Amino acid sequence: MEMDREVKTQTEGESVEKDPELDTRTEEVKRKREMEPVRVCVSGSALLLWRSADLQLVRERMGIVGTLVGSLARQPRQNCRLGRPLQLLLEEARLLKDTGRAVLVKGAESECDDDRVNVEVEENYAKHLQHSYEEQGRLALEEKKRVLERVMTERLGDQPIRERLLSLKSSFSFPRSAMMVQLCTARARLSYAPDERDWLATDWPLPRDNKQEVRYRVYQDLRQQGYYITSAGKFGGDYLIYPGDPLRFHAHFIAVCVPIKSQSPISDFLCLARLGANVKKTILLCSPSETEGEGVIYTSVQWSGMV
C-alpha cells in the first residue's frame, strides 16, 4: 500500500509539471497572432470578420462587440444562436483601421466581377451535382436490391418479390428531393499571403459625411473610457453603452449623437426620455465639440413626470 501511494504521488507530481519550452512557444505563437492585422472583409457595404482568431482578438483586446450574422453549420434552420461572420459597425471598423490593427480586403463579390468566370463556376457546380445525383441513385438502387434479396431469402423464394427484384432496375427512380447536397460552410482564402493581401486591399467603402464623423468621434471617446458599445436601433438611439462586456452586463445608457449646434423640437427629447424610462436606461445626448481634442459633451435626459 505504501509503495502504491508513493507511485501515485510521483505520478501526480509529474502531471503537474509543465514544459517551459512548450509554454514559451505557445506564448510566442499567441503574441505573433496578436500582432497580425485583423482582416476586415468588405462585401458591398457590409464589413465582416470571418476568422475566429480575429473575433476573439477584437473582443478581448479592443472591446469591439459587433453582431454575429451567420448561421451555424449544424443548426442552419434556427436564428436564436448565430455564428460567423461578425458584422462590424462602420465606427468599429474605422477605429480598427485608424489604429492600424485592421486591413480592409475585398470580398467575394469584388473577386468575381468577370461574368465568364461565374458561368464556368456554375457549369462545374451543375456537373458536380449531376454526378453526385447519379452516384447516390446507384447506391440507393443497390440498397433496394439488398433489402429485396434479404426479404426473398427469408420467405424462401417468394415469386412476387422475385419478379419485383428482376424488374427493379428498369422501374427504379431515385427522386431528386431525396438527394443529399453538401453545404460548403468553410470559407476559402482567409489566410492571405502578404502580396495577396496588398493586391486585395481596398479603401473605405462609404463616404464620410458630417453625421458619420459625429458618430465616430462619440464612439471613439466612449471606447477610450472603457465602455462597450453596440447598436441601439431597436431603442431609437445610436449606441447602447455597457459598463463591461454585454454578455455580463446590461446597458446603462442609450447614446444619441447630435451635432453641438443642431436644433431639434422639444417633443423629440420628451419621446426619448419617456422611452429611456420605459426600458430603465438613461438617454445620453452626445455632442462632439467643434474644436479638435476637446472631447465630447454628454447630457443625460431622464423622465420625471409631467409638471
mmCIF file of N, CA and C in Angstrom, residues 222-267:
data_model
loop_
_atom_site.group_PDB
_atom_site.id
_atom_site.type_symbol
_atom_site.label_atom_id
_atom_site.label_comp_id
_atom_site.label_asym_id
_atom_site.label_seq_id
_atom_site.Cartn_x
_atom_site.Cartn_y
_atom_site.Cartn_z
ATOM 1 N N LEU A 222 -16.032 57.145 -26.238
ATOM 2 C CA LEU A 222 -16.584 56.171 -25.296
ATOM 3 C C LEU A 222 -15.685 54.947 -25.166
ATOM 4 N N ARG A 223 -15.093 54.493 -26.275
ATOM 5 C CA ARG A 223 -14.185 53.362 -26.199
ATOM 6 C C ARG A 223 -12.931 53.702 -25.408
ATOM 7 N N GLN A 224 -12.444 54.942 -25.525
ATOM 8 C CA GLN A 224 -11.278 55.347 -24.763
ATOM 9 C C GLN A 224 -11.566 55.351 -23.265
ATOM 10 N N GLN A 225 -12.830 55.533 -22.890
ATOM 11 C CA GLN A 225 -13.213 55.495 -21.483
ATOM 12 C C GLN A 225 -13.496 54.071 -20.998
ATOM 13 N N GLY A 226 -13.397 53.090 -21.881
ATOM 14 C CA GLY A 226 -13.536 51.702 -21.474
ATOM 15 C C GLY A 226 -14.920 51.114 -21.601
ATOM 16 N N TYR A 227 -15.865 51.835 -22.180
ATOM 17 C CA TYR A 227 -17.220 51.312 -22.326
ATOM 18 C C TYR A 227 -17.308 50.376 -23.526
ATOM 19 N N TYR A 228 -18.215 49.410 -23.431
ATOM 20 C CA TYR A 228 -18.536 48.535 -24.555
ATOM 21 C C TYR A 228 -19.765 49.103 -25.263
ATOM 22 N N ILE A 229 -19.783 49.000 -26.577
ATOM 23 C CA ILE A 229 -20.797 49.705 -27.357
ATOM 24 C C ILE A 229 -21.377 48.762 -28.397
ATOM 25 N N THR A 230 -22.712 48.796 -28.521
ATOM 26 C CA THR A 230 -23.402 48.081 -29.591
ATOM 27 C C THR A 230 -24.413 49.030 -30.226
ATOM 28 N N SER A 231 -25.032 48.570 -31.297
ATOM 29 C CA SER A 231 -26.031 49.391 -31.979
ATOM 30 C C SER A 231 -27.305 49.470 -31.144
ATOM 31 N N ALA A 232 -27.981 50.631 -31.213
ATOM 32 C CA ALA A 232 -29.203 50.846 -30.425
ATOM 33 C C ALA A 232 -30.383 51.158 -31.322
ATOM 34 N N GLY A 233 -30.405 50.574 -32.533
ATOM 35 C CA GLY A 233 -31.507 50.846 -33.439
ATOM 36 C C GLY A 233 -32.857 50.442 -32.876
ATOM 37 N N LYS A 234 -32.917 49.336 -32.130
ATOM 38 C CA LYS A 234 -34.199 48.883 -31.586
ATOM 39 C C LYS A 234 -34.687 49.752 -30.437
ATOM 40 N N PHE A 235 -33.830 50.636 -29.911
ATOM 41 C CA PHE A 235 -34.226 51.553 -28.849
ATOM 42 C C PHE A 235 -34.328 52.994 -29.347
ATOM 43 N N GLY A 236 -34.231 53.213 -30.639
ATOM 44 C CA GLY A 236 -34.380 54.555 -31.179
ATOM 45 C C GLY A 236 -33.176 55.451 -31.005
ATOM 46 N N GLY A 237 -32.005 54.886 -30.669
ATOM 47 C CA GLY A 237 -30.799 55.688 -30.498
ATOM 48 C C GLY A 237 -29.702 55.230 -31.435
ATOM 49 N N ASP A 238 -28.495 55.721 -31.179
ATOM 50 C CA ASP A 238 -27.347 55.351 -31.997
ATOM 51 C C ASP A 238 -26.552 54.199 -31.382
ATOM 52 N N TYR A 239 -26.304 54.266 -30.065
ATOM 53 C CA TYR A 239 -25.492 53.243 -29.408
ATOM 54 C C TYR A 239 -26.127 52.844 -28.081
ATOM 55 N N LEU A 240 -25.906 51.582 -27.710
ATOM 56 C CA LEU A 240 -26.146 51.125 -26.343
ATOM 57 C C LEU A 240 -24.797 51.066 -25.643
ATOM 58 N N ILE A 241 -24.711 51.630 -24.447
ATOM 59 C CA ILE A 241 -23.443 51.758 -23.737
ATOM 60 C C ILE A 241 -23.471 50.832 -22.523
ATOM 61 N N TYR A 242 -22.478 49.938 -22.460
ATOM 62 C CA TYR A 242 -22.371 48.954 -21.383
ATOM 63 C C TYR A 242 -21.144 49.264 -20.527
ATOM 64 N N PRO A 243 -21.240 49.052 -19.217
ATOM 65 C CA PRO A 243 -20.055 49.251 -18.368
ATOM 66 C C PRO A 243 -19.012 48.143 -18.525
ATOM 67 N N GLY A 244 -19.395 47.030 -19.108
ATOM 68 C CA GLY A 244 -18.485 45.902 -19.331
ATOM 69 C C GLY A 244 -18.972 45.086 -20.503
ATOM 70 N N ASP A 245 -18.494 43.865 -20.607
ATOM 71 C CA ASP A 245 -18.890 43.013 -21.718
ATOM 72 C C ASP A 245 -20.406 42.796 -21.717
ATOM 73 N N PRO A 246 -21.074 42.953 -22.871
ATOM 74 C CA PRO A 246 -22.541 42.783 -22.920
ATOM 75 C C PRO A 246 -23.024 41.409 -22.492
ATOM 76 N N LEU A 247 -22.149 40.397 -22.491
ATOM 77 C CA LEU A 247 -22.552 39.081 -22.009
ATOM 78 C C LEU A 247 -22.701 39.040 -20.501
ATOM 79 N N ARG A 248 -22.159 40.040 -19.819
ATOM 80 C CA ARG A 248 -22.185 40.043 -18.349
ATOM 81 C C ARG A 248 -22.977 41.214 -17.777
ATOM 82 N N PHE A 249 -23.192 42.276 -18.542
ATOM 83 C CA PHE A 249 -23.849 43.470 -18.028
ATOM 84 C C PHE A 249 -24.996 43.887 -18.930
ATOM 85 N N HIS A 250 -25.935 44.617 -18.341
ATOM 86 C CA HIS A 250 -26.979 45.290 -19.097
ATOM 87 C C HIS A 250 -26.496 46.689 -19.471
ATOM 88 N N ALA A 251 -27.079 47.232 -20.545
ATOM 89 C CA ALA A 251 -26.720 48.588 -20.957
ATOM 90 C C ALA A 251 -27.297 49.601 -19.969
ATOM 91 N N HIS A 252 -26.505 50.614 -19.648
ATOM 92 C CA HIS A 252 -26.947 51.670 -18.742
ATOM 93 C C HIS A 252 -27.446 52.897 -19.481
ATOM 94 N N PHE A 253 -26.946 53.132 -20.702
ATOM 95 C CA PHE A 253 -27.268 54.360 -21.415
ATOM 96 C C PHE A 253 -27.677 54.038 -22.852
ATOM 97 N N ILE A 254 -28.515 54.901 -23.405
ATOM 98 C CA ILE A 254 -28.812 54.938 -24.827
ATOM 99 C C ILE A 254 -28.220 56.225 -25.364
ATOM 100 N N ALA A 255 -27.184 56.105 -26.189
ATOM 101 C CA ALA A 255 -26.493 57.284 -26.697
ATOM 102 C C ALA A 255 -27.166 57.762 -27.978
ATOM 103 N N VAL A 256 -27.409 59.061 -28.040
ATOM 104 C CA VAL A 256 -27.948 59.712 -29.229
ATOM 105 C C VAL A 256 -26.932 60.759 -29.657
ATOM 106 N N CYS A 257 -26.380 60.609 -30.831
ATOM 107 C CA CYS A 257 -25.328 61.503 -31.321
ATOM 108 C C CYS A 257 -25.956 62.680 -32.051
ATOM 109 N N VAL A 258 -25.719 63.875 -31.566
ATOM 110 C CA VAL A 258 -26.261 65.094 -32.180
ATOM 111 C C VAL A 258 -25.143 66.116 -32.295
ATOM 112 N N PRO A 259 -25.065 66.858 -33.396
ATOM 113 C CA PRO A 259 -24.069 67.931 -33.502
ATOM 114 C C PRO A 259 -24.288 68.989 -32.428
ATOM 115 N N ILE A 260 -23.216 69.696 -32.097
ATOM 116 C CA ILE A 260 -23.254 70.630 -30.976
ATOM 117 C C ILE A 260 -24.224 71.785 -31.209
ATOM 118 N N LYS A 261 -24.415 72.200 -32.455
ATOM 119 C CA LYS A 261 -25.274 73.344 -32.754
ATOM 120 C C LYS A 261 -26.548 72.937 -33.475
ATOM 121 N N SER A 262 -26.924 71.695 -33.407
ATOM 122 C CA SER A 262 -28.146 71.258 -34.082
ATOM 123 C C SER A 262 -29.368 71.666 -33.280
ATOM 124 N N GLN A 263 -30.474 71.835 -33.964
ATOM 125 C CA GLN A 263 -31.734 72.208 -33.333
ATOM 126 C C GLN A 263 -32.751 71.092 -33.540
ATOM 127 N N SER A 264 -33.446 70.739 -32.468
ATOM 128 C CA SER A 264 -34.456 69.686 -32.516
ATOM 129 C C SER A 264 -35.651 70.120 -31.697
ATOM 130 N N PRO A 265 -36.860 69.699 -32.082
ATOM 131 C CA PRO A 265 -38.046 70.048 -31.294
ATOM 132 C C PRO A 265 -38.019 69.373 -29.932
ATOM 133 N N ILE A 266 -38.620 70.031 -28.950
ATOM 134 C CA ILE A 266 -38.621 69.502 -27.588
ATOM 135 C C ILE A 266 -39.371 68.176 -27.501
ATOM 136 N N SER A 267 -40.302 67.950 -28.433
ATOM 137 C CA SER A 267 -41.055 66.688 -28.406
ATOM 138 C C SER A 267 -40.147 65.484 -28.659
#
